[in-house]
């Protein structure tokens, strides 16, 4: 009776995908979860970014700001949704043997990963190029809000809250309030003479919008040179710009006595000042508008605070996006390397057969869990003589072992040195 060697193979080890690098499965799972966390961080930073910058704008401009962050939110949701599903996909892929189906699945998955990389690069480009436009838009709207400070309650509330909370005054500085359209002309000229060209001129957008207002219908602010009057009809504009001698003398005296003082809303006052808030206190109609000491107010502009917040949040977002892109490329490279090694191993496994000590090709037969192959020598201890004769009388043609041997043996000496193995199915 011919001796036959049986090579026992673990079925589970054979069907699972091999890891070409140590702990590659853990590395890929860690990178996938890192991408999910980066997506969450990008959404949170963008929401915080939008909330802080939105505090410098009214409701209409906040909608414009939300549109600029649409690509950022989209990238964050893509990272979260794509890589959470990828964790579940890879968990199933590791349990299967590498095949053509797995190769197609991983190729499609790599394609979508590269799409996320391109989306991230586009988002970075959009944020970098929109930073200057966003800063210019904020500057225009803040100047626009100064001129509508006493005409639109929304702008008054925004400016008071902004200047008090951020401890700033005006757009570029406290001098911007001297050029407000509602400021009395003598104070506006006083500010122009004092600050000169340091104050930026009005923008064309604000000038076009201000033309729609009839400022003569507003109550005139009482000053030292004007009598407090309230009219129900528009007063005719003066035909000459020449000021009375008494008013000019008063303005010149005020200019000399108010050095180191300015006109600004009470929200510009420093928090620790105890005398700055007198301009917000009730006063008689004949009393002039009180001036504020420069030592009691915040002289820095609010646009500088806006720019600081904007570039800080922008840098954080750019760092998070670049890290996400780098991790995505790393995942793609590891996946491509895994596909290359697995395809090579699968090709060698199907091409080169196993041989016994005599150089004969061996056939690897994977049996189902309820079927076991045993040799003829093992029959004496397991079966009686009657059962053995029953197995011997079986027709060999009814067993598919011969066909399996014929199709799987390969090599130079396979055809000449092929041996028939005697197996009993149990």
mmCIF file of C-alpha atoms in Angstrom:
data_model
loop_
_atom_site.group_PDB
_atom_site.id
_atom_site.type_symbol
_atom_site.label_atom_id
_atom_site.label_comp_id
_atom_site.label_asym_id
_atom_site.label_seq_id
_atom_site.Cartn_x
_atom_site.Cartn_y
_atom_site.Cartn_z
ATOM 1 C CA UNK A 1 0.000 0.000 0.000
ATOM 2 C CA UNK A 2 1.428 3.326 -1.024
ATOM 3 C CA UNK A 3 2.439 5.777 1.689
ATOM 4 C CA UNK A 4 0.809 9.122 1.223
ATOM 5 C CA UNK A 5 1.734 12.374 2.933
ATOM 6 C CA UNK A 6 -1.070 14.659 3.955
ATOM 7 C CA UNK A 7 -0.336 18.414 4.204
ATOM 8 C CA UNK A 8 -2.699 19.993 6.673
ATOM 9 C CA UNK A 9 -3.532 23.652 5.946
ATOM 10 C CA UNK A 10 -5.498 25.923 8.189
ATOM 11 C CA UNK A 11 -8.522 27.042 6.224
ATOM 12 C CA UNK A 12 -8.870 30.361 8.046
ATOM 13 C CA UNK A 13 -5.236 31.351 7.499
ATOM 14 C CA UNK A 14 -5.506 30.606 3.803
ATOM 15 C CA UNK A 15 -8.542 32.783 3.124
ATOM 16 C CA UNK A 16 -7.439 35.839 5.102
ATOM 17 C CA UNK A 17 -5.399 38.550 3.417
ATOM 18 C CA UNK A 18 -1.753 38.539 4.436
ATOM 19 C CA UNK A 19 -0.200 41.669 5.966
ATOM 20 C CA UNK A 20 2.994 42.501 4.010
ATOM 21 C CA UNK A 21 4.126 44.873 6.782
ATOM 22 C CA UNK A 22 3.956 44.257 10.538
ATOM 23 C CA UNK A 23 0.811 45.694 12.124
ATOM 24 C CA UNK A 24 -0.330 47.083 8.768
ATOM 25 C CA UNK A 25 -3.950 46.458 9.694
ATOM 26 C CA UNK A 26 -3.632 48.553 12.846
ATOM 27 C CA UNK A 27 -1.811 51.329 10.980
ATOM 28 C CA UNK A 28 -4.511 51.610 8.312
ATOM 29 C CA UNK A 29 -7.314 51.582 10.903
ATOM 30 C CA UNK A 30 -5.512 54.281 12.901
ATOM 31 C CA UNK A 31 -5.115 56.487 9.816
ATOM 32 C CA UNK A 32 -8.778 56.030 8.910
ATOM 33 C CA UNK A 33 -9.922 57.094 12.377
ATOM 34 C CA UNK A 34 -7.463 60.009 12.277
ATOM 35 C CA UNK A 35 -9.134 61.236 9.092
ATOM 36 C CA UNK A 36 -12.530 61.104 10.822
ATOM 37 C CA UNK A 37 -11.196 63.155 13.742
ATOM 38 C CA UNK A 38 -9.633 65.672 11.346
ATOM 39 C CA UNK A 39 -12.977 66.055 9.583
ATOM 40 C CA UNK A 40 -14.696 66.782 12.910
ATOM 41 C CA UNK A 41 -11.964 69.279 13.836
ATOM 42 C CA UNK A 42 -12.285 71.089 10.483
ATOM 43 C CA UNK A 43 -16.051 71.504 10.945
ATOM 44 C CA UNK A 44 -15.686 72.759 14.531
ATOM 45 C CA UNK A 45 -12.928 75.255 13.667
ATOM 46 C CA UNK A 46 -14.872 76.514 10.641
ATOM 47 C CA UNK A 47 -18.005 76.996 12.779
ATOM 48 C CA UNK A 48 -15.995 78.883 15.422
ATOM 49 C CA UNK A 49 -14.285 80.900 12.677
ATOM 50 C CA UNK A 50 -17.641 81.853 11.158
ATOM 51 C CA UNK A 51 -19.129 82.769 14.544
ATOM 52 C CA UNK A 52 -16.253 85.096 15.508
ATOM 53 C CA UNK A 53 -16.045 86.840 12.150
ATOM 54 C CA UNK A 54 -19.839 87.075 12.001
ATOM 55 C CA UNK A 55 -19.800 89.210 15.145
ATOM 56 C CA UNK A 56 -18.237 91.979 13.025
ATOM 57 C CA UNK A 57 -21.101 91.874 10.505
ATOM 58 C CA UNK A 58 -24.845 92.292 10.316
ATOM 59 C CA UNK A 59 -27.239 89.515 9.349
ATOM 60 C CA UNK A 60 -27.005 90.096 5.587
ATOM 61 C CA UNK A 61 -23.212 89.887 5.558
ATOM 62 C CA UNK A 62 -23.253 86.769 7.728
ATOM 63 C CA UNK A 63 -25.036 84.908 4.926
ATOM 64 C CA UNK A 64 -22.236 85.907 2.559
ATOM 65 C CA UNK A 65 -19.715 84.652 5.105
ATOM 66 C CA UNK A 66 -21.515 81.295 5.375
ATOM 67 C CA UNK A 67 -21.319 80.883 1.592
ATOM 68 C CA UNK A 68 -17.527 81.325 1.707
ATOM 69 C CA UNK A 69 -17.235 78.463 4.210
ATOM 70 C CA UNK A 70 -19.428 76.031 2.253
ATOM 71 C CA UNK A 71 -16.443 74.210 0.719
ATOM 72 C CA UNK A 72 -14.833 73.866 4.148
ATOM 73 C CA UNK A 73 -17.931 72.264 5.666
ATOM 74 C CA UNK A 74 -18.261 70.004 2.617
ATOM 75 C CA UNK A 75 -14.678 68.759 3.006
ATOM 76 C CA UNK A 76 -15.238 68.007 6.697
ATOM 77 C CA UNK A 77 -18.406 65.996 6.021
ATOM 78 C CA UNK A 78 -16.641 64.102 3.216
ATOM 79 C CA UNK A 79 -13.839 63.046 5.543
ATOM 80 C CA UNK A 80 -16.262 61.899 8.249
ATOM 81 C CA UNK A 81 -18.687 59.995 6.012
ATOM 82 C CA UNK A 82 -16.104 58.443 3.672
ATOM 83 C CA UNK A 83 -13.681 57.129 6.269
ATOM 84 C CA UNK A 84 -16.271 55.888 8.756
ATOM 85 C CA UNK A 85 -17.620 53.698 5.945
ATOM 86 C CA UNK A 86 -14.032 52.788 5.017
ATOM 87 C CA UNK A 87 -13.398 51.378 8.502
ATOM 88 C CA UNK A 88 -16.297 48.957 8.034
ATOM 89 C CA UNK A 89 -15.130 48.082 4.510
ATOM 90 C CA UNK A 90 -11.562 47.298 5.583
ATOM 91 C CA UNK A 91 -12.806 45.142 8.450
ATOM 92 C CA UNK A 92 -14.478 42.869 5.903
ATOM 93 C CA UNK A 93 -11.624 43.018 3.393
ATOM 94 C CA UNK A 94 -9.048 41.730 5.897
ATOM 95 C CA UNK A 95 -11.145 38.584 6.484
ATOM 96 C CA UNK A 96 -11.200 37.621 2.811
ATOM 97 C CA UNK A 97 -8.607 36.142 0.508
ATOM 98 C CA UNK A 98 -7.180 38.540 -2.064
ATOM 99 C CA UNK A 99 -8.975 38.114 -5.374
ATOM 100 C CA UNK A 100 -9.905 40.051 -8.463
ATOM 101 C CA UNK A 101 -13.085 41.284 -6.771
ATOM 102 C CA UNK A 102 -11.115 42.688 -3.840
ATOM 103 C CA UNK A 103 -8.706 44.331 -6.261
ATOM 104 C CA UNK A 104 -11.542 46.102 -8.096
ATOM 105 C CA UNK A 105 -13.083 47.208 -4.791
ATOM 106 C CA UNK A 106 -9.816 48.708 -3.538
ATOM 107 C CA UNK A 107 -9.172 50.400 -6.898
ATOM 108 C CA UNK A 108 -12.555 52.147 -6.790
ATOM 109 C CA UNK A 109 -11.935 53.121 -3.165
ATOM 110 C CA UNK A 110 -8.555 54.629 -4.101
ATOM 111 C CA UNK A 111 -10.240 56.682 -6.819
ATOM 112 C CA UNK A 112 -12.621 58.263 -4.299
ATOM 113 C CA UNK A 113 -9.719 58.912 -1.918
ATOM 114 C CA UNK A 114 -7.936 60.877 -4.635
ATOM 115 C CA UNK A 115 -11.140 62.855 -5.233
ATOM 116 C CA UNK A 116 -11.108 63.853 -1.552
ATOM 117 C CA UNK A 117 -7.478 64.961 -1.949
ATOM 118 C CA UNK A 118 -8.419 67.160 -4.909
ATOM 119 C CA UNK A 119 -11.376 68.581 -2.984
ATOM 120 C CA UNK A 120 -9.080 69.422 -0.070
ATOM 121 C CA UNK A 121 -6.599 71.198 -2.335
ATOM 122 C CA UNK A 122 -9.421 73.213 -3.893
ATOM 123 C CA UNK A 123 -10.693 74.220 -0.457
ATOM 124 C CA UNK A 124 -7.223 75.370 0.611
ATOM 125 C CA UNK A 125 -6.880 77.431 -2.560
ATOM 126 C CA UNK A 126 -10.330 78.984 -2.011
ATOM 127 C CA UNK A 127 -9.574 80.016 1.578
ATOM 128 C CA UNK A 128 -6.185 81.524 0.730
ATOM 129 C CA UNK A 129 -7.536 83.591 -2.168
ATOM 130 C CA UNK A 130 -10.658 84.780 -0.339
ATOM 131 C CA UNK A 131 -8.856 86.135 2.737
ATOM 132 C CA UNK A 132 -8.037 89.538 1.205
ATOM 133 C CA UNK A 133 -11.509 89.897 -0.285
ATOM 134 C CA UNK A 134 -13.064 89.049 3.073
ATOM 135 C CA UNK A 135 -10.954 91.663 4.850
ATOM 136 C CA UNK A 136 -11.835 94.350 2.289
ATOM 137 C CA UNK A 137 -15.520 93.493 2.563
ATOM 138 C CA UNK A 138 -15.380 93.807 6.346
ATOM 139 C CA UNK A 139 -13.660 97.207 6.040
ATOM 140 C CA UNK A 140 -16.317 98.556 3.671
ATOM 141 C CA UNK A 141 -19.185 97.326 5.811
ATOM 142 C CA UNK A 142 -17.719 98.717 9.035
ATOM 143 C CA UNK A 143 -17.367 102.175 7.461
ATOM 144 C CA UNK A 144 -20.903 101.791 6.201
ATOM 145 C CA UNK A 145 -22.054 100.997 9.733
ATOM 146 C CA UNK A 146 -20.397 104.110 11.197
ATOM 147 C CA UNK A 147 -22.442 106.394 8.941
ATOM 148 C CA UNK A 148 -25.643 104.512 9.814
ATOM 149 C CA UNK A 149 -24.888 104.404 13.535
ATOM 150 C CA UNK A 150 -27.871 106.590 14.486
ATOM 151 C CA UNK A 151 -30.103 105.521 11.577
ATOM 152 C CA UNK A 152 -30.194 101.731 11.869
ATOM 153 C CA UNK A 153 -30.531 100.196 15.349
ATOM 154 C CA UNK A 154 -28.872 97.020 14.094
ATOM 155 C CA UNK A 155 -25.655 98.844 13.284
ATOM 156 C CA UNK A 156 -25.689 100.812 16.545
ATOM 157 C CA UNK A 157 -26.112 97.626 18.548
ATOM 158 C CA UNK A 158 -23.377 95.872 16.556
ATOM 159 C CA UNK A 159 -20.870 98.722 16.921
ATOM 160 C CA UNK A 160 -21.516 99.158 20.651
ATOM 161 C CA UNK A 161 -21.203 95.450 21.320
ATOM 162 C CA UNK A 162 -18.157 95.097 19.071
ATOM 163 C CA UNK A 163 -16.227 98.042 20.504
ATOM 164 C CA UNK A 164 -17.038 97.153 24.092
ATOM 165 C CA UNK A 165 -16.271 93.418 23.859
ATOM 166 C CA UNK A 166 -13.186 93.676 21.619
ATOM 167 C CA UNK A 167 -11.911 96.905 23.276
ATOM 168 C CA UNK A 168 -11.434 98.760 20.001
ATOM 169 C CA UNK A 169 -12.739 101.995 18.496
ATOM 170 C CA UNK A 170 -13.580 102.774 14.873
ATOM 171 C CA UNK A 171 -12.459 100.881 11.799
ATOM 172 C CA UNK A 172 -8.774 101.851 11.705
ATOM 173 C CA UNK A 173 -8.888 103.955 14.858
ATOM 174 C CA UNK A 174 -10.964 106.372 16.910
ATOM 175 C CA UNK A 175 -10.461 109.091 14.254
ATOM 176 C CA UNK A 176 -12.983 107.393 11.946
ATOM 177 C CA UNK A 177 -15.896 108.654 14.050
ATOM 178 C CA UNK A 178 -15.012 112.285 13.241
ATOM 179 C CA UNK A 179 -16.011 111.673 9.610
ATOM 180 C CA UNK A 180 -19.439 110.176 10.250
ATOM 181 C CA UNK A 181 -22.178 111.812 8.187
ATOM 182 C CA UNK A 182 -24.286 112.469 11.259
ATOM 183 C CA UNK A 183 -21.416 114.313 12.973
ATOM 184 C CA UNK A 184 -21.953 118.127 13.145
ATOM 185 C CA UNK A 185 -19.999 119.929 10.467
ATOM 186 C CA UNK A 186 -17.935 121.962 12.894
ATOM 187 C CA UNK A 187 -16.786 118.781 14.671
ATOM 188 C CA UNK A 188 -16.142 117.049 11.359
ATOM 189 C CA UNK A 189 -13.960 119.945 10.215
ATOM 190 C CA UNK A 190 -12.312 119.948 13.628
ATOM 191 C CA UNK A 191 -11.450 116.287 13.217
ATOM 192 C CA UNK A 192 -10.261 116.808 9.655
ATOM 193 C CA UNK A 193 -7.952 119.608 10.728
ATOM 194 C CA UNK A 194 -6.592 117.583 13.618
ATOM 195 C CA UNK A 195 -6.153 114.189 11.979
ATOM 196 C CA UNK A 196 -5.556 115.292 8.387
ATOM 197 C CA UNK A 197 -4.953 112.546 5.842
ATOM 198 C CA UNK A 198 -4.714 109.751 8.396
ATOM 199 C CA UNK A 199 -8.450 109.147 8.044
ATOM 200 C CA UNK A 200 -9.382 107.061 5.032
ATOM 201 C CA UNK A 201 -11.935 108.642 2.679
ATOM 202 C CA UNK A 202 -15.427 107.268 2.354
ATOM 203 C CA UNK A 203 -15.859 104.401 -0.044
ATOM 204 C CA UNK A 204 -17.938 104.805 -3.193
ATOM 205 C CA UNK A 205 -20.432 102.203 -2.018
ATOM 206 C CA UNK A 206 -21.205 104.085 1.173
ATOM 207 C CA UNK A 207 -21.439 107.439 -0.641
ATOM 208 C CA UNK A 208 -23.995 106.036 -3.069
ATOM 209 C CA UNK A 209 -26.089 104.663 -0.219
ATOM 210 C CA UNK A 210 -25.920 107.825 1.838
ATOM 211 C CA UNK A 211 -27.363 109.880 -1.019
ATOM 212 C CA UNK A 212 -30.728 108.217 -0.423
ATOM 213 C CA UNK A 213 -31.049 109.783 3.055
ATOM 214 C CA UNK A 214 -32.320 113.288 3.740
ATOM 215 C CA UNK A 215 -30.300 114.314 6.725
ATOM 216 C CA UNK A 216 -32.307 117.569 7.146
ATOM 217 C CA UNK A 217 -35.224 115.502 8.436
ATOM 218 C CA UNK A 218 -33.127 114.346 11.370
ATOM 219 C CA UNK A 219 -33.055 116.281 14.598
ATOM 220 C CA UNK A 220 -30.140 118.670 14.672
ATOM 221 C CA UNK A 221 -27.562 117.937 17.339
ATOM 222 C CA UNK A 222 -27.297 120.977 19.675
ATOM 223 C CA UNK A 223 -23.874 122.568 19.845
ATOM 224 C CA UNK A 224 -22.418 125.771 21.137
ATOM 225 C CA UNK A 225 -23.024 127.447 17.795
ATOM 226 C CA UNK A 226 -26.574 126.200 17.147
ATOM 227 C CA UNK A 227 -29.853 126.712 18.912
ATOM 228 C CA UNK A 228 -31.823 123.590 19.845
ATOM 229 C CA UNK A 229 -34.741 123.443 17.410
ATOM 230 C CA UNK A 230 -37.061 120.657 16.348
ATOM 231 C CA UNK A 231 -38.763 121.006 12.971
ATOM 232 C CA UNK A 232 -41.361 118.850 11.301
ATOM 233 C CA UNK A 233 -40.480 119.943 7.763
ATOM 234 C CA UNK A 234 -37.093 119.883 6.075
ATOM 235 C CA UNK A 235 -35.195 123.088 6.633
ATOM 236 C CA UNK A 236 -33.718 124.769 3.547
ATOM 237 C CA UNK A 237 -30.021 124.289 3.069
ATOM 238 C CA UNK A 238 -27.903 127.407 3.629
ATOM 239 C CA UNK A 239 -26.849 129.206 0.471
ATOM 240 C CA UNK A 240 -23.388 129.964 1.787
ATOM 241 C CA UNK A 241 -20.837 127.909 3.617
ATOM 242 C CA UNK A 242 -19.407 130.846 5.521
ATOM 243 C CA UNK A 243 -19.723 130.382 9.274
ATOM 244 C CA UNK A 244 -20.585 133.176 11.692
ATOM 245 C CA UNK A 245 -17.652 134.844 13.348
ATOM 246 C CA UNK A 246 -18.839 133.762 16.780
ATOM 247 C CA UNK A 247 -19.127 130.104 15.692
ATOM 248 C CA UNK A 248 -15.695 130.174 14.047
ATOM 249 C CA UNK A 249 -14.211 131.679 17.179
ATOM 250 C CA UNK A 250 -15.867 128.998 19.308
ATOM 251 C CA UNK A 251 -14.579 126.196 17.074
ATOM 252 C CA UNK A 252 -11.059 127.629 17.140
ATOM 253 C CA UNK A 253 -11.194 127.849 20.927
ATOM 254 C CA UNK A 254 -12.545 124.302 21.148
ATOM 255 C CA UNK A 255 -9.760 123.083 18.880
ATOM 256 C CA UNK A 256 -7.169 124.631 21.167
ATOM 257 C CA UNK A 257 -8.789 123.458 24.401
ATOM 258 C CA UNK A 258 -9.676 119.935 23.247
ATOM 259 C CA UNK A 259 -6.206 118.734 22.380
ATOM 260 C CA UNK A 260 -5.914 115.127 23.480
ATOM 261 C CA UNK A 261 -9.708 114.716 23.295
ATOM 262 C CA UNK A 262 -12.073 113.359 20.670
ATOM 263 C CA UNK A 263 -15.697 112.537 19.948
ATOM 264 C CA UNK A 264 -16.568 108.840 19.976
ATOM 265 C CA UNK A 265 -19.332 106.530 21.231
ATOM 266 C CA UNK A 266 -19.299 105.501 24.859
ATOM 267 C CA UNK A 267 -18.481 101.918 23.846
ATOM 268 C CA UNK A 268 -14.939 103.077 23.015
ATOM 269 C CA UNK A 269 -14.270 103.740 26.695
ATOM 270 C CA UNK A 270 -11.844 101.513 28.522
ATOM 271 C CA UNK A 271 -13.398 99.140 31.007
ATOM 272 C CA UNK A 272 -11.380 100.470 33.919
ATOM 273 C CA UNK A 273 -12.192 104.141 33.199
ATOM 274 C CA UNK A 274 -14.583 105.834 35.667
ATOM 275 C CA UNK A 275 -15.025 109.204 33.928
ATOM 276 C CA UNK A 276 -15.339 108.144 30.295
ATOM 277 C CA UNK A 277 -19.040 107.309 30.295
ATOM 278 C CA UNK A 278 -20.202 110.895 30.818
ATOM 279 C CA UNK A 279 -21.127 111.241 27.139
ATOM 280 C CA UNK A 280 -23.762 108.593 27.690
ATOM 281 C CA UNK A 281 -25.272 110.367 30.686
ATOM 282 C CA UNK A 282 -28.384 112.566 30.181
ATOM 283 C CA UNK A 283 -27.595 116.220 29.512
ATOM 284 C CA UNK A 284 -29.517 119.396 28.782
ATOM 285 C CA UNK A 285 -30.356 120.401 25.255
ATOM 286 C CA UNK A 286 -28.105 123.471 25.313
ATOM 287 C CA UNK A 287 -25.048 121.595 26.544
ATOM 288 C CA UNK A 288 -22.405 120.699 23.956
ATOM 289 C CA UNK A 289 -21.417 117.163 23.096
ATOM 290 C CA UNK A 290 -18.774 116.172 25.650
ATOM 291 C CA UNK A 291 -15.333 115.204 24.451
ATOM 292 C CA UNK A 292 -13.507 112.080 25.606
ATOM 293 C CA UNK A 293 -9.925 112.020 26.746
ATOM 294 C CA UNK A 294 -7.727 109.821 24.582
ATOM 295 C CA UNK A 295 -6.293 108.247 27.715
ATOM 296 C CA UNK A 296 -9.767 106.972 28.657
ATOM 297 C CA UNK A 297 -10.688 105.270 25.375
ATOM 298 C CA UNK A 298 -9.354 102.444 23.234
ATOM 299 C CA UNK A 299 -7.574 104.030 20.286
ATOM 300 C CA UNK A 300 -6.992 100.860 18.230
ATOM 301 C CA UNK A 301 -9.254 100.017 15.281
ATOM 302 C CA UNK A 302 -11.616 97.054 15.130
ATOM 303 C CA UNK A 303 -10.453 95.993 11.668
ATOM 304 C CA UNK A 304 -7.075 94.985 13.112
ATOM 305 C CA UNK A 305 -8.872 92.712 15.587
ATOM 306 C CA UNK A 306 -10.902 91.241 12.725
ATOM 307 C CA UNK A 307 -7.741 90.560 10.705
ATOM 308 C CA UNK A 308 -6.034 88.926 13.692
ATOM 309 C CA UNK A 309 -8.919 86.519 14.239
ATOM 310 C CA UNK A 310 -9.263 85.841 10.532
ATOM 311 C CA UNK A 311 -5.630 84.901 9.894
ATOM 312 C CA UNK A 312 -5.401 82.889 13.125
ATOM 313 C CA UNK A 313 -8.409 80.745 12.244
ATOM 314 C CA UNK A 314 -7.305 80.563 8.620
ATOM 315 C CA UNK A 315 -3.893 79.185 9.583
ATOM 316 C CA UNK A 316 -5.492 76.581 11.862
ATOM 317 C CA UNK A 317 -7.829 75.466 9.073
ATOM 318 C CA UNK A 318 -4.989 75.270 6.562
ATOM 319 C CA UNK A 319 -2.879 73.133 8.913
ATOM 320 C CA UNK A 320 -5.780 70.729 9.539
ATOM 321 C CA UNK A 321 -6.535 70.437 5.824
ATOM 322 C CA UNK A 322 -2.909 69.842 4.869
ATOM 323 C CA UNK A 323 -2.620 67.132 7.538
ATOM 324 C CA UNK A 324 -5.805 65.505 6.216
ATOM 325 C CA UNK A 325 -4.439 65.558 2.660
ATOM 326 C CA UNK A 326 -1.102 64.062 3.783
ATOM 327 C CA UNK A 327 -2.827 61.286 5.760
ATOM 328 C CA UNK A 328 -5.087 60.559 2.789
ATOM 329 C CA UNK A 329 -2.090 60.194 0.488
ATOM 330 C CA UNK A 330 -0.398 57.925 3.034
ATOM 331 C CA UNK A 331 -3.471 55.679 3.135
ATOM 332 C CA UNK A 332 -3.502 55.529 -0.665
ATOM 333 C CA UNK A 333 0.190 54.559 -0.801
ATOM 334 C CA UNK A 334 -0.207 51.802 1.809
ATOM 335 C CA UNK A 335 -3.266 50.440 0.016
ATOM 336 C CA UNK A 336 -1.459 50.403 -3.321
ATOM 337 C CA UNK A 337 1.512 48.602 -1.762
ATOM 338 C CA UNK A 338 -0.825 46.049 -0.176
ATOM 339 C CA UNK A 339 -2.516 45.417 -3.522
ATOM 340 C CA UNK A 340 0.843 44.955 -5.255
ATOM 341 C CA UNK A 341 2.199 42.473 -2.697
ATOM 342 C CA UNK A 342 -1.069 40.540 -2.450
ATOM 343 C CA UNK A 343 -1.367 40.237 -6.226
ATOM 344 C CA UNK A 344 2.230 38.976 -6.430
ATOM 345 C CA UNK A 345 1.684 36.380 -3.695
ATOM 346 C CA UNK A 346 -1.533 35.211 -5.300
ATOM 347 C CA UNK A 347 0.233 34.788 -8.654
ATOM 348 C CA UNK A 348 3.087 32.756 -7.137
ATOM 349 C CA UNK A 349 0.698 30.615 -5.139
ATOM 350 C CA UNK A 350 -1.252 29.630 -8.241
ATOM 351 C CA UNK A 351 1.884 29.102 -10.358
ATOM 352 C CA UNK A 352 4.240 27.037 -8.169
ATOM 353 C CA UNK A 353 2.947 23.711 -6.720
ATOM 354 C CA UNK A 354 4.073 22.037 -3.485
ATOM 355 C CA UNK A 355 6.373 18.947 -3.678
ATOM 356 C CA UNK A 356 7.015 16.030 -1.347
ATOM 357 C CA UNK A 357 10.426 14.592 -0.387
ATOM 358 C CA UNK A 358 10.587 12.524 -3.572
ATOM 359 C CA UNK A 359 9.926 15.532 -5.811
ATOM 360 C CA UNK A 360 6.351 14.604 -6.566
ATOM 361 C CA UNK A 361 3.821 17.430 -6.898
ATOM 362 C CA UNK A 362 1.255 17.586 -4.137
ATOM 363 C CA UNK A 363 -2.336 18.565 -4.548
ATOM 364 C CA UNK A 364 -3.818 20.893 -1.946
ATOM 365 C CA UNK A 365 -7.402 19.946 -1.311
ATOM 366 C CA UNK A 366 -9.481 22.203 0.896
ATOM 367 C CA UNK A 367 -12.153 20.086 2.466
ATOM 368 C CA UNK A 368 -15.358 21.419 3.983
ATOM 369 C CA UNK A 369 -15.517 21.397 7.790
ATOM 370 C CA UNK A 370 -17.655 18.207 7.873
ATOM 371 C CA UNK A 371 -15.359 16.204 5.529
ATOM 372 C CA UNK A 372 -11.971 14.752 6.481
ATOM 373 C CA UNK A 373 -9.410 12.906 4.366
ATOM 374 C CA UNK A 374 -7.566 9.977 6.000
ATOM 375 C CA UNK A 375 -4.967 7.495 4.711
ATOM 376 C CA UNK A 376 -5.524 3.773 4.192
ATOM 377 C CA UNK A 377 -3.215 3.001 7.128
ATOM 378 C CA UNK A 378 -5.611 4.751 9.510
ATOM 379 C CA UNK A 379 -8.569 2.579 8.522
ATOM 380 C CA UNK A 380 -7.550 -0.393 10.707
ATOM 381 C CA UNK A 381 -7.973 1.530 13.931
ATOM 382 C CA UNK A 382 -11.160 3.303 12.897
ATOM 383 C CA UNK A 383 -13.208 0.830 10.860
ATOM 384 C CA UNK A 384 -14.061 -2.848 11.017
ATOM 385 C CA UNK A 385 -13.190 -5.235 8.204
ATOM 386 C CA UNK A 386 -16.709 -5.100 6.779
ATOM 387 C CA UNK A 387 -16.695 -1.320 6.672
ATOM 388 C CA UNK A 388 -13.246 -1.337 5.077
ATOM 389 C CA UNK A 389 -14.327 -3.732 2.310
ATOM 390 C CA UNK A 390 -17.255 -1.443 1.636
ATOM 391 C CA UNK A 391 -14.915 1.502 1.107
ATOM 392 C CA UNK A 392 -12.523 -0.558 -1.036
ATOM 393 C CA UNK A 393 -15.356 -1.616 -3.330
ATOM 394 C CA UNK A 394 -16.154 2.033 -4.087
ATOM 395 C CA UNK A 395 -15.723 3.041 -7.680
ATOM 396 C CA UNK A 396 -12.817 5.431 -8.064
ATOM 397 C CA UNK A 397 -14.602 7.193 -10.924
ATOM 398 C CA UNK A 398 -17.276 8.385 -8.487
ATOM 399 C CA UNK A 399 -14.674 10.387 -6.525
ATOM 400 C CA UNK A 400 -13.484 13.722 -7.825
ATOM 401 C CA UNK A 401 -10.018 13.390 -6.271
ATOM 402 C CA UNK A 402 -8.557 12.072 -9.502
ATOM 403 C CA UNK A 403 -9.927 15.014 -11.460
ATOM 404 C CA UNK A 404 -8.592 17.475 -8.915
ATOM 405 C CA UNK A 405 -5.158 15.861 -9.125
ATOM 406 C CA UNK A 406 -5.136 16.080 -12.907
ATOM 407 C CA UNK A 407 -6.022 19.761 -13.044
ATOM 408 C CA UNK A 408 -3.813 21.005 -10.213
ATOM 409 C CA UNK A 409 -0.501 19.165 -10.731
ATOM 410 C CA UNK A 410 2.091 21.281 -12.502
ATOM 411 C CA UNK A 411 5.820 21.291 -13.102
ATOM 412 C CA UNK A 412 8.280 19.598 -15.396
ATOM 413 C CA UNK A 413 8.045 16.099 -13.856
ATOM 414 C CA UNK A 414 4.373 16.289 -12.913
ATOM 415 C CA UNK A 415 3.084 14.221 -15.855
ATOM 416 C CA UNK A 416 5.641 11.422 -15.515
ATOM 417 C CA UNK A 417 5.838 11.164 -11.719
ATOM 418 C CA UNK A 418 2.164 11.522 -10.857
ATOM 419 C CA UNK A 419 0.988 9.154 -8.132
ATOM 420 C CA UNK A 420 -2.481 8.177 -7.195
ATOM 421 C CA UNK A 421 -3.315 8.808 -3.563
ATOM 422 C CA UNK A 422 -5.745 6.502 -1.822
ATOM 423 C CA UNK A 423 -8.190 8.528 0.233
ATOM 424 C CA UNK A 424 -11.247 7.562 2.209
ATOM 425 C CA UNK A 425 -13.963 10.159 2.741
ATOM 426 C CA UNK A 426 -15.347 10.203 6.249
#
